mmCIF file with all atom_site columns, C-alpha atoms in Angstrom:
data_model
loop_
_atom_site.group_PDB
_atom_site.id
_atom_site.type_symbol
_atom_site.label_atom_id
_atom_site.label_alt_id
_atom_site.label_comp_id
_atom_site.label_asym_id
_atom_site.label_entity_id
_atom_site.label_seq_id
_atom_site.pdbx_PDB_ins_code
_atom_site.Cartn_x
_atom_site.Cartn_y
_atom_site.Cartn_z
_atom_site.occupancy
_atom_site.B_iso_or_equiv
_atom_site.pdbx_formal_charge
_atom_site.auth_seq_id
_atom_site.auth_comp_id
_atom_site.auth_asym_id
_atom_site.auth_atom_id
_atom_site.pdbx_PDB_model_num
ATOM 1   C CA . UNK M 1 1   ? -23.435 -55.712 -22.004 1.00 0.00 ? 1   UNK M CA 1
ATOM 2   C CA . UNK M 1 2   ? -23.693 -58.334 -19.195 1.00 0.00 ? 2   UNK M CA 1
ATOM 3   C CA . UNK M 1 3   ? -26.408 -56.280 -17.650 1.00 0.00 ? 3   UNK M CA 1
ATOM 4   C CA . UNK M 1 4   ? -28.368 -56.580 -20.690 1.00 0.00 ? 4   UNK M CA 1
ATOM 5   C CA . UNK M 1 5   ? -27.912 -60.145 -20.900 1.00 0.00 ? 5   UNK M CA 1
ATOM 6   C CA . UNK M 1 6   ? -29.013 -60.509 -17.271 1.00 0.00 ? 6   UNK M CA 1
ATOM 7   C CA . UNK M 1 7   ? -32.008 -58.382 -17.913 1.00 0.00 ? 7   UNK M CA 1
ATOM 8   C CA . UNK M 1 8   ? -33.278 -60.771 -21.010 1.00 0.00 ? 8   UNK M CA 1
ATOM 9   C CA . UNK M 1 9   ? -33.090 -64.006 -19.298 1.00 0.00 ? 9   UNK M CA 1
ATOM 10  C CA . UNK M 1 10  ? -34.758 -62.629 -16.135 1.00 0.00 ? 10  UNK M CA 1
ATOM 11  C CA . UNK M 1 11  ? -38.020 -61.899 -17.834 1.00 0.00 ? 11  UNK M CA 1
ATOM 12  C CA . UNK M 1 12  ? -40.572 -64.680 -16.571 1.00 0.00 ? 12  UNK M CA 1
ATOM 13  C CA . UNK M 1 13  ? -41.899 -66.856 -19.010 1.00 0.00 ? 13  UNK M CA 1
ATOM 14  C CA . UNK M 1 14  ? -44.373 -68.420 -16.287 1.00 0.00 ? 14  UNK M CA 1
ATOM 15  C CA . UNK M 1 15  ? -47.001 -66.170 -14.736 1.00 0.00 ? 15  UNK M CA 1
ATOM 16  C CA . UNK M 1 16  ? -48.913 -66.597 -11.763 1.00 0.00 ? 16  UNK M CA 1
ATOM 17  C CA . UNK M 1 17  ? -52.522 -64.900 -12.479 1.00 0.00 ? 17  UNK M CA 1
ATOM 18  C CA . UNK M 1 18  ? -54.520 -63.799 -9.327  1.00 0.00 ? 18  UNK M CA 1
ATOM 19  C CA . UNK M 1 19  ? -58.106 -63.569 -9.855  1.00 0.00 ? 19  UNK M CA 1
ATOM 20  C CA . UNK M 1 20  ? -59.686 -61.101 -7.514  1.00 0.00 ? 20  UNK M CA 1
ATOM 21  C CA . UNK M 1 21  ? -63.251 -61.319 -6.218  1.00 0.00 ? 21  UNK M CA 1
ATOM 22  C CA . UNK M 1 22  ? -63.691 -57.996 -5.267  1.00 0.00 ? 22  UNK M CA 1
ATOM 23  C CA . UNK M 1 23  ? -62.931 -54.388 -7.123  1.00 0.00 ? 23  UNK M CA 1
ATOM 24  C CA . UNK M 1 24  ? -61.996 -51.032 -5.253  1.00 0.00 ? 24  UNK M CA 1
ATOM 25  C CA . UNK M 1 25  ? -64.309 -49.368 -7.444  1.00 0.00 ? 25  UNK M CA 1
ATOM 26  C CA . UNK M 1 26  ? -68.229 -50.063 -7.575  1.00 0.00 ? 26  UNK M CA 1
ATOM 27  C CA . UNK M 1 27  ? -68.715 -49.096 -11.304 1.00 0.00 ? 27  UNK M CA 1
ATOM 28  C CA . UNK M 1 28  ? -66.068 -51.358 -12.308 1.00 0.00 ? 28  UNK M CA 1
ATOM 29  C CA . UNK M 1 29  ? -67.441 -54.196 -10.123 1.00 0.00 ? 29  UNK M CA 1
ATOM 30  C CA . UNK M 1 30  ? -70.962 -53.828 -11.754 1.00 0.00 ? 30  UNK M CA 1
ATOM 31  C CA . UNK M 1 31  ? -69.253 -53.859 -15.552 1.00 0.00 ? 31  UNK M CA 1
ATOM 32  C CA . UNK M 1 32  ? -67.090 -57.043 -14.625 1.00 0.00 ? 32  UNK M CA 1
ATOM 33  C CA . UNK M 1 33  ? -70.039 -59.453 -15.158 1.00 0.00 ? 33  UNK M CA 1
ATOM 34  C CA . UNK M 1 34  ? -69.254 -62.793 -13.467 1.00 0.00 ? 34  UNK M CA 1
ATOM 35  C CA . UNK M 1 35  ? -67.755 -63.622 -9.752  1.00 0.00 ? 35  UNK M CA 1
ATOM 36  C CA . UNK M 1 36  ? -64.130 -62.500 -10.563 1.00 0.00 ? 36  UNK M CA 1
ATOM 37  C CA . UNK M 1 37  ? -63.764 -58.893 -10.921 1.00 0.00 ? 37  UNK M CA 1
ATOM 38  C CA . UNK M 1 38  ? -59.946 -58.050 -11.373 1.00 0.00 ? 38  UNK M CA 1
ATOM 39  C CA . UNK M 1 39  ? -57.090 -59.949 -12.433 1.00 0.00 ? 39  UNK M CA 1
ATOM 40  C CA . UNK M 1 40  ? -53.246 -59.138 -11.911 1.00 0.00 ? 40  UNK M CA 1
ATOM 41  C CA . UNK M 1 41  ? -50.000 -61.362 -12.541 1.00 0.00 ? 41  UNK M CA 1
ATOM 42  C CA . UNK M 1 42  ? -46.892 -62.087 -10.697 1.00 0.00 ? 42  UNK M CA 1
ATOM 43  C CA . UNK M 1 43  ? -43.744 -63.918 -12.144 1.00 0.00 ? 43  UNK M CA 1
ATOM 44  C CA . UNK M 1 44  ? -40.157 -65.010 -10.833 1.00 0.00 ? 44  UNK M CA 1
ATOM 45  C CA . UNK M 1 45  ? -37.040 -63.253 -12.086 1.00 0.00 ? 45  UNK M CA 1
ATOM 46  C CA . UNK M 1 46  ? -34.184 -65.715 -11.485 1.00 0.00 ? 46  UNK M CA 1
ATOM 47  C CA . UNK M 1 47  ? -31.675 -63.161 -12.304 1.00 0.00 ? 47  UNK M CA 1
ATOM 48  C CA . UNK M 1 48  ? -32.707 -60.910 -9.677  1.00 0.00 ? 48  UNK M CA 1
ATOM 49  C CA . UNK M 1 49  ? -33.883 -63.442 -7.270  1.00 0.00 ? 49  UNK M CA 1
ATOM 50  C CA . UNK M 1 50  ? -37.205 -61.463 -6.850  1.00 0.00 ? 50  UNK M CA 1
ATOM 51  C CA . UNK M 1 51  ? -40.712 -61.806 -7.915  1.00 0.00 ? 51  UNK M CA 1
ATOM 52  C CA . UNK M 1 52  ? -42.381 -59.051 -10.524 1.00 0.00 ? 52  UNK M CA 1
ATOM 53  C CA . UNK M 1 53  ? -45.995 -57.816 -9.576  1.00 0.00 ? 53  UNK M CA 1
ATOM 54  C CA . UNK M 1 54  ? -47.851 -56.532 -12.727 1.00 0.00 ? 54  UNK M CA 1
ATOM 55  C CA . UNK M 1 55  ? -51.248 -54.960 -11.692 1.00 0.00 ? 55  UNK M CA 1
ATOM 56  C CA . UNK M 1 56  ? -53.060 -52.509 -13.914 1.00 0.00 ? 56  UNK M CA 1
ATOM 57  C CA . UNK M 1 57  ? -55.789 -50.690 -11.785 1.00 0.00 ? 57  UNK M CA 1
ATOM 58  C CA . UNK M 1 58  ? -58.317 -47.919 -12.287 1.00 0.00 ? 58  UNK M CA 1
ATOM 59  C CA . UNK M 1 59  ? -55.738 -45.522 -10.561 1.00 0.00 ? 59  UNK M CA 1
ATOM 60  C CA . UNK M 1 60  ? -52.864 -46.781 -12.650 1.00 0.00 ? 60  UNK M CA 1
ATOM 61  C CA . UNK M 1 61  ? -50.353 -49.421 -13.394 1.00 0.00 ? 61  UNK M CA 1
ATOM 62  C CA . UNK M 1 62  ? -48.259 -50.672 -10.640 1.00 0.00 ? 62  UNK M CA 1
ATOM 63  C CA . UNK M 1 63  ? -45.108 -52.764 -11.209 1.00 0.00 ? 63  UNK M CA 1
ATOM 64  C CA . UNK M 1 64  ? -43.128 -54.043 -8.167  1.00 0.00 ? 64  UNK M CA 1
ATOM 65  C CA . UNK M 1 65  ? -40.246 -56.120 -7.541  1.00 0.00 ? 65  UNK M CA 1
ATOM 66  C CA . UNK M 1 66  ? -40.578 -58.314 -4.229  1.00 0.00 ? 66  UNK M CA 1
ATOM 67  C CA . UNK M 1 67  ? -37.489 -60.082 -2.529  1.00 0.00 ? 67  UNK M CA 1
ATOM 68  C CA . UNK M 1 68  ? -37.711 -63.909 -2.959  1.00 0.00 ? 68  UNK M CA 1
ATOM 69  C CA . UNK M 1 69  ? -37.370 -63.966 0.863   1.00 0.00 ? 69  UNK M CA 1
ATOM 70  C CA . UNK M 1 70  ? -39.852 -64.485 3.836   1.00 0.00 ? 70  UNK M CA 1
ATOM 71  C CA . UNK M 1 71  ? -41.228 -60.781 3.778   1.00 0.00 ? 71  UNK M CA 1
ATOM 72  C CA . UNK M 1 72  ? -41.699 -61.204 -0.223  1.00 0.00 ? 72  UNK M CA 1
ATOM 73  C CA . UNK M 1 73  ? -43.217 -64.320 0.085   1.00 0.00 ? 73  UNK M CA 1
ATOM 74  C CA . UNK M 1 74  ? -45.768 -62.761 2.940   1.00 0.00 ? 74  UNK M CA 1
ATOM 75  C CA . UNK M 1 75  ? -46.628 -60.099 0.441   1.00 0.00 ? 75  UNK M CA 1
ATOM 76  C CA . UNK M 1 76  ? -47.730 -62.647 -2.304  1.00 0.00 ? 76  UNK M CA 1
ATOM 77  C CA . UNK M 1 77  ? -49.490 -64.445 0.289   1.00 0.00 ? 77  UNK M CA 1
ATOM 78  C CA . UNK M 1 78  ? -51.318 -61.418 1.237   1.00 0.00 ? 78  UNK M CA 1
ATOM 79  C CA . UNK M 1 79  ? -51.906 -60.277 -2.296  1.00 0.00 ? 79  UNK M CA 1
ATOM 80  C CA . UNK M 1 80  ? -53.301 -63.737 -3.135  1.00 0.00 ? 80  UNK M CA 1
ATOM 81  C CA . UNK M 1 81  ? -55.522 -64.282 -0.118  1.00 0.00 ? 81  UNK M CA 1
ATOM 82  C CA . UNK M 1 82  ? -59.087 -65.272 -1.033  1.00 0.00 ? 82  UNK M CA 1
ATOM 83  C CA . UNK M 1 83  ? -58.164 -65.110 -4.813  1.00 0.00 ? 83  UNK M CA 1
ATOM 84  C CA . UNK M 1 84  ? -58.228 -67.766 -7.666  1.00 0.00 ? 84  UNK M CA 1
ATOM 85  C CA . UNK M 1 85  ? -54.898 -68.262 -8.704  1.00 0.00 ? 85  UNK M CA 1
ATOM 86  C CA . UNK M 1 86  ? -53.744 -70.039 -12.109 1.00 0.00 ? 86  UNK M CA 1
ATOM 87  C CA . UNK M 1 87  ? -50.227 -70.682 -13.282 1.00 0.00 ? 87  UNK M CA 1
ATOM 88  C CA . UNK M 1 88  ? -49.829 -69.826 -17.111 1.00 0.00 ? 88  UNK M CA 1
ATOM 89  C CA . UNK M 1 89  ? -47.110 -69.916 -19.652 1.00 0.00 ? 89  UNK M CA 1
ATOM 90  C CA . UNK M 1 90  ? -46.361 -67.059 -21.889 1.00 0.00 ? 90  UNK M CA 1
ATOM 91  C CA . UNK M 1 91  ? -48.139 -67.735 -25.089 1.00 0.00 ? 91  UNK M CA 1
ATOM 92  C CA . UNK M 1 92  ? -45.865 -66.101 -27.486 1.00 0.00 ? 92  UNK M CA 1
ATOM 93  C CA . UNK M 1 93  ? -48.823 -64.889 -29.569 1.00 0.00 ? 93  UNK M CA 1
ATOM 94  C CA . UNK M 1 94  ? -49.466 -61.344 -30.866 1.00 0.00 ? 94  UNK M CA 1
ATOM 95  C CA . UNK M 1 95  ? -52.565 -59.754 -29.344 1.00 0.00 ? 95  UNK M CA 1
ATOM 96  C CA . UNK M 1 96  ? -55.565 -59.159 -31.536 1.00 0.00 ? 96  UNK M CA 1
ATOM 97  C CA . UNK M 1 97  ? -56.286 -55.467 -32.549 1.00 0.00 ? 97  UNK M CA 1
ATOM 98  C CA . UNK M 1 98  ? -59.523 -55.572 -30.695 1.00 0.00 ? 98  UNK M CA 1
ATOM 99  C CA . UNK M 1 99  ? -57.738 -56.633 -27.607 1.00 0.00 ? 99  UNK M CA 1
ATOM 100 C CA . UNK M 1 100 ? -55.763 -53.331 -27.734 1.00 0.00 ? 100 UNK M CA 1
ATOM 101 C CA . UNK M 1 101 ? -58.908 -51.392 -27.228 1.00 0.00 ? 101 UNK M CA 1
ATOM 102 C CA . UNK M 1 102 ? -58.985 -49.954 -23.514 1.00 0.00 ? 102 UNK M CA 1
ATOM 103 C CA . UNK M 1 103 ? -56.316 -50.413 -21.126 1.00 0.00 ? 103 UNK M CA 1
ATOM 104 C CA . UNK M 1 104 ? -57.606 -52.180 -18.216 1.00 0.00 ? 104 UNK M CA 1
ATOM 105 C CA . UNK M 1 105 ? -56.575 -55.485 -16.332 1.00 0.00 ? 105 UNK M CA 1
ATOM 106 C CA . UNK M 1 106 ? -57.704 -58.139 -18.947 1.00 0.00 ? 106 UNK M CA 1
ATOM 107 C CA . UNK M 1 107 ? -56.302 -56.465 -21.970 1.00 0.00 ? 107 UNK M CA 1
ATOM 108 C CA . UNK M 1 108 ? -53.112 -55.667 -20.036 1.00 0.00 ? 108 UNK M CA 1
ATOM 109 C CA . UNK M 1 109 ? -52.741 -59.349 -18.849 1.00 0.00 ? 109 UNK M CA 1
ATOM 110 C CA . UNK M 1 110 ? -53.565 -60.484 -22.241 1.00 0.00 ? 110 UNK M CA 1
ATOM 111 C CA . UNK M 1 111 ? -50.497 -58.571 -23.681 1.00 0.00 ? 111 UNK M CA 1
ATOM 112 C CA . UNK M 1 112 ? -48.117 -59.605 -20.734 1.00 0.00 ? 112 UNK M CA 1
ATOM 113 C CA . UNK M 1 113 ? -48.833 -63.345 -21.743 1.00 0.00 ? 113 UNK M CA 1
ATOM 114 C CA . UNK M 1 114 ? -48.936 -62.535 -25.468 1.00 0.00 ? 114 UNK M CA 1
ATOM 115 C CA . UNK M 1 115 ? -52.258 -64.366 -25.415 1.00 0.00 ? 115 UNK M CA 1
ATOM 116 C CA . UNK M 1 116 ? -55.066 -64.330 -28.474 1.00 0.00 ? 116 UNK M CA 1
ATOM 117 C CA . UNK M 1 117 ? -58.628 -64.472 -26.932 1.00 0.00 ? 117 UNK M CA 1
ATOM 118 C CA . UNK M 1 118 ? -61.689 -62.653 -26.851 1.00 0.00 ? 118 UNK M CA 1
ATOM 119 C CA . UNK M 1 119 ? -61.894 -62.661 -23.032 1.00 0.00 ? 119 UNK M CA 1
ATOM 120 C CA . UNK M 1 120 ? -63.144 -58.932 -21.826 1.00 0.00 ? 120 UNK M CA 1
ATOM 121 C CA . UNK M 1 121 ? -63.764 -59.675 -18.386 1.00 0.00 ? 121 UNK M CA 1
ATOM 122 C CA . UNK M 1 122 ? -61.746 -61.338 -15.710 1.00 0.00 ? 122 UNK M CA 1
ATOM 123 C CA . UNK M 1 123 ? -64.498 -64.230 -15.333 1.00 0.00 ? 123 UNK M CA 1
ATOM 124 C CA . UNK M 1 124 ? -64.043 -64.792 -19.212 1.00 0.00 ? 124 UNK M CA 1
ATOM 125 C CA . UNK M 1 125 ? -60.231 -64.868 -19.197 1.00 0.00 ? 125 UNK M CA 1
ATOM 126 C CA . UNK M 1 126 ? -60.363 -67.261 -16.162 1.00 0.00 ? 126 UNK M CA 1
ATOM 127 C CA . UNK M 1 127 ? -62.731 -69.749 -18.342 1.00 0.00 ? 127 UNK M CA 1
ATOM 128 C CA . UNK M 1 128 ? -60.427 -69.554 -21.405 1.00 0.00 ? 128 UNK M CA 1
ATOM 129 C CA . UNK M 1 129 ? -57.242 -70.120 -19.473 1.00 0.00 ? 129 UNK M CA 1
ATOM 130 C CA . UNK M 1 130 ? -58.892 -72.961 -17.559 1.00 0.00 ? 130 UNK M CA 1
ATOM 131 C CA . UNK M 1 131 ? -59.790 -74.539 -21.185 1.00 0.00 ? 131 UNK M CA 1
ATOM 132 C CA . UNK M 1 132 ? -56.582 -73.867 -22.662 1.00 0.00 ? 132 UNK M CA 1
ATOM 133 C CA . UNK M 1 133 ? -53.711 -74.955 -20.569 1.00 0.00 ? 133 UNK M CA 1
ATOM 134 C CA . UNK M 1 134 ? -53.853 -72.821 -17.436 1.00 0.00 ? 134 UNK M CA 1
ATOM 135 C CA . UNK M 1 135 ? -53.229 -74.810 -14.136 1.00 0.00 ? 135 UNK M CA 1
ATOM 136 C CA . UNK M 1 136 ? -55.412 -73.970 -11.232 1.00 0.00 ? 136 UNK M CA 1
ATOM 137 C CA . UNK M 1 137 ? -53.194 -73.355 -8.018  1.00 0.00 ? 137 UNK M CA 1
ATOM 138 C CA . UNK M 1 138 ? -55.596 -72.386 -5.738  1.00 0.00 ? 138 UNK M CA 1
ATOM 139 C CA . UNK M 1 139 ? -59.401 -72.127 -5.683  1.00 0.00 ? 139 UNK M CA 1
ATOM 140 C CA . UNK M 1 140 ? -61.788 -74.571 -7.052  1.00 0.00 ? 140 UNK M CA 1
ATOM 141 C CA . UNK M 1 141 ? -62.391 -76.145 -10.523 1.00 0.00 ? 141 UNK M CA 1
ATOM 142 C CA . UNK M 1 142 ? -66.062 -76.102 -9.688  1.00 0.00 ? 142 UNK M CA 1
ATOM 143 C CA . UNK M 1 143 ? -66.045 -72.213 -9.377  1.00 0.00 ? 143 UNK M CA 1
ATOM 144 C CA . UNK M 1 144 ? -69.267 -71.079 -11.067 1.00 0.00 ? 144 UNK M CA 1
ATOM 145 C CA . UNK M 1 145 ? -67.460 -68.907 -13.257 1.00 0.00 ? 145 UNK M CA 1
ATOM 146 C CA . UNK M 1 146 ? -65.935 -71.915 -14.944 1.00 0.00 ? 146 UNK M CA 1
ATOM 147 C CA . UNK M 1 147 ? -69.410 -73.344 -16.082 1.00 0.00 ? 147 UNK M CA 1
ATOM 148 C CA . UNK M 1 148 ? -70.217 -72.504 -19.732 1.00 0.00 ? 148 UNK M CA 1
#
């Protein structure tokens, strides 16, 4: 029973979203209108003293635990280099039915955050979160994708 409690208290409530400017797939890069081509997330699990990285890509879903040590922090720095990064609290909402269509980076991050919004592309999600409580950590608020 103790292990169950430990797991429950270790679920991140604050997530850090990483908005990537490039995609490994040319077709997806074309379909992701705007400057931002991919979004992934990571959050801290205090019960394990580790970071969980969540990344849904064309080739599959990757969930990785990274120790909260120098090597783990370097892995996160490498993952976020050249990206826009935003801190977002879990919204606790039930995603809309339409957000369940297709399983790709944006819909999966919306589900992870418990977020109701109509964003379809990483740029749209970035704009929505920037105007609805997301805290920009790296990058610039003057990013072209923030203009309406």
